[in-house]
Amino acid sequence: MDAISLLAKKLADLVRKWDDVVVVSHYDADGITSAAILVSALRSIGKDVRFINVKQLYSDQVEEVKDMGSAFIFSDLGIGQISILLDQMRAPFIVLDHHEIPPGREYPYLLHPHLFGIDGSRELSGAGISYIFARALSGRKDLAALAVVGAVGDVQLVDNALVGYNRKILKDAIEAGKVFAYRDLALYGRVSRPLPYMFVYSTNPVLPGLTANESAVYDFLDAAGIPYRDDTGRILSYVDLSAEDKRKLFTELSMYLLSRGWDSQRLQSLLGEVYELTDEDPHSPLRDVREYATLLNACGRHGKPEVGVRVAMGDRGKYYDEALSLLRHHREALRKGVDYVVDNGLVQLDSIQYFHAHDVIPASVVGIVAGMIYSSGIASFKKPIVGMAYEDEEHVKVSARATSRLVSAGVDLSRAMRAAAEQVGGEAGGHKPAAGARIPRGAEDEFLRRLDRVVSAQLGAT
Ligand SMILES: [Mn+2]
């Protein structure tokens, strides 16, 4: 047994003594799968469990949850706010988190990748940590499949594949017969979208000539001789193609994109390890792990994380229907956000580039939009990207992303955002390559100036 599983076992021994448990988790795909894993494991050993997913965990939220039960598990959040928890919680609690540990903070009932030299931003997610705990508690390896969904939802893929401890979890999921993994074209929608629309709606990456150009996509498929309907006229998805047609498609796509300025490295980035869930219907958005994660994110980011938890725990009835409609709403919001940035452009400071979407998009999708703009090639990779939108009457949500190259060059967005937010009376947390903050309205310019200065310093510019 590895060191992290040993600590998980100790925490599991503690939790086994509790009568009822409240799971408090984050509201994104990683937090939703964390909650589903924990609730499932706790129920299978006979515990009385309730769960709640929150957008953030500050004093107000802790006040709201602290009387919900007699013992608590915080998952995919909690370590960044450990001082608040220690001050305000009366009941016993454990923390299963992977976000940056604030300097000088220790807590004995914490399971966290950094305690074991594991990178919590790409090698192990909140759902992964929750799974390690749940496995120690219940022995259930089938829950690894949800941890794979959580890791992908947390954008932990490196060169389009899971790495580090996430691969050990993937192995559990495969051995439990819940997931199979293979290398293929890794465009979004390969399972649930009609083949032509996989190209028309591809924003990660934008495919020059094809994205947003439906007639060009049909011309391309016809010229390449790739079928997109079967003999009965039913429209096909990418996964329906034969191995030979898939190969032919990639060859033709390569030639098409090379002639439009792509290099071979860029082409390789279209390939990746894809993960399918064996229990799901072959054309369900839950079949493909990337699509599953997007569906859960859609639930969380549009105010219904509990719907996502029910779906992740197996509901395929009314909660699943609601999740599908949230997914449509989510895609619409993302499209609006990307259009807004394309129309209005990014503002350049010395070491950051930013956009402020005001109330055009919900604050909860600003980080996803920033990530899409980054990977679409619209933004420069030389600076971190910062997105902003109004969260409520008083606050602005800020979300920042940096490439791994910038992180290697010294950028630490978690620290930079924290430093800049604290100066203007805001709060922040996250990882080196991706961090979020909440600041008072009206403080944006001051915040951006300070953030720009801190990032410049991290890059060693003077
Ligand atoms: Mn997470």
PDB file of N, CA and C and ligand atoms in Angstrom, residues 26 28 30-31 76 98-99 125-126 154 431, ligand 1:
ATOM      1  N   HIS A  26     -17.021  21.057  -3.836  1.00  0.00           N
ATOM      2  CA  HIS A  26     -17.005  22.154  -4.798  1.00  0.00           C
ATOM      3  C   HIS A  26     -18.101  21.939  -5.845  1.00  0.00           C
ATOM      4  N   ASP A  28     -17.923  22.371  -9.241  1.00  0.00           N
ATOM      5  CA  ASP A  28     -17.555  22.046 -10.623  1.00  0.00           C
ATOM      6  C   ASP A  28     -17.521  20.531 -10.829  1.00  0.00           C
ATOM      7  N   ASP A  30     -15.162  18.383 -10.996  1.00  0.00           N
ATOM      8  CA  ASP A  30     -14.297  17.663 -10.061  1.00  0.00           C
ATOM      9  C   ASP A  30     -14.964  17.547  -8.691  1.00  0.00           C
ATOM     10  N   GLY A  31     -15.574  18.646  -8.237  1.00  0.00           N
ATOM     11  CA  GLY A  31     -16.266  18.633  -6.950  1.00  0.00           C
ATOM     12  C   GLY A  31     -17.525  17.773  -6.962  1.00  0.00           C
ATOM     13  N   ASP A  76     -12.535  18.543  -2.471  1.00  0.00           N
ATOM     14  CA  ASP A  76     -12.187  19.442  -3.571  1.00  0.00           C
ATOM     15  C   ASP A  76     -12.222  20.910  -3.141  1.00  0.00           C
ATOM     16  N   HIS A  98      -6.991  19.217  -3.157  1.00  0.00           N
ATOM     17  CA  HIS A  98      -5.777  19.210  -3.984  1.00  0.00           C
ATOM     18  C   HIS A  98      -5.355  20.618  -4.388  1.00  0.00           C
ATOM     19  N   HIS A  99      -6.049  21.638  -3.852  1.00  0.00           N
ATOM     20  CA  HIS A  99      -5.652  23.018  -4.161  1.00  0.00           C
ATOM     21  C   HIS A  99      -4.456  23.423  -3.303  1.00  0.00           C
ATOM     22  N   SER A 125      -6.572  14.866  -8.829  1.00  0.00           N
ATOM     23  CA  SER A 125      -7.634  15.875  -8.678  1.00  0.00           C
ATOM     24  C   SER A 125      -8.349  15.705  -7.345  1.00  0.00           C
ATOM     25  N   GLY A 126      -9.318  16.560  -7.091  1.00  0.00           N
ATOM     26  CA  GLY A 126     -10.150  16.425  -5.895  1.00  0.00           C
ATOM     27  C   GLY A 126     -10.896  15.095  -5.901  1.00  0.00           C
ATOM     28  N   ASP A 154     -11.292  18.591 -14.340  1.00  0.00           N
ATOM     29  CA  ASP A 154     -10.409  19.548 -13.676  1.00  0.00           C
ATOM     30  C   ASP A 154      -9.269  19.995 -14.596  1.00  0.00           C
ATOM     31  N   HIS A 431      -4.377  27.115  -8.338  1.00  0.00           N
ATOM     32  CA  HIS A 431      -3.124  26.428  -8.640  1.00  0.00           C
ATOM     33  C   HIS A 431      -2.195  27.383  -9.384  1.00  0.00           C
TER      34      HIS A 431
HETATM   35 MN    MN B   1     -10.672  20.301  -8.271  1.00  0.00          MN
END
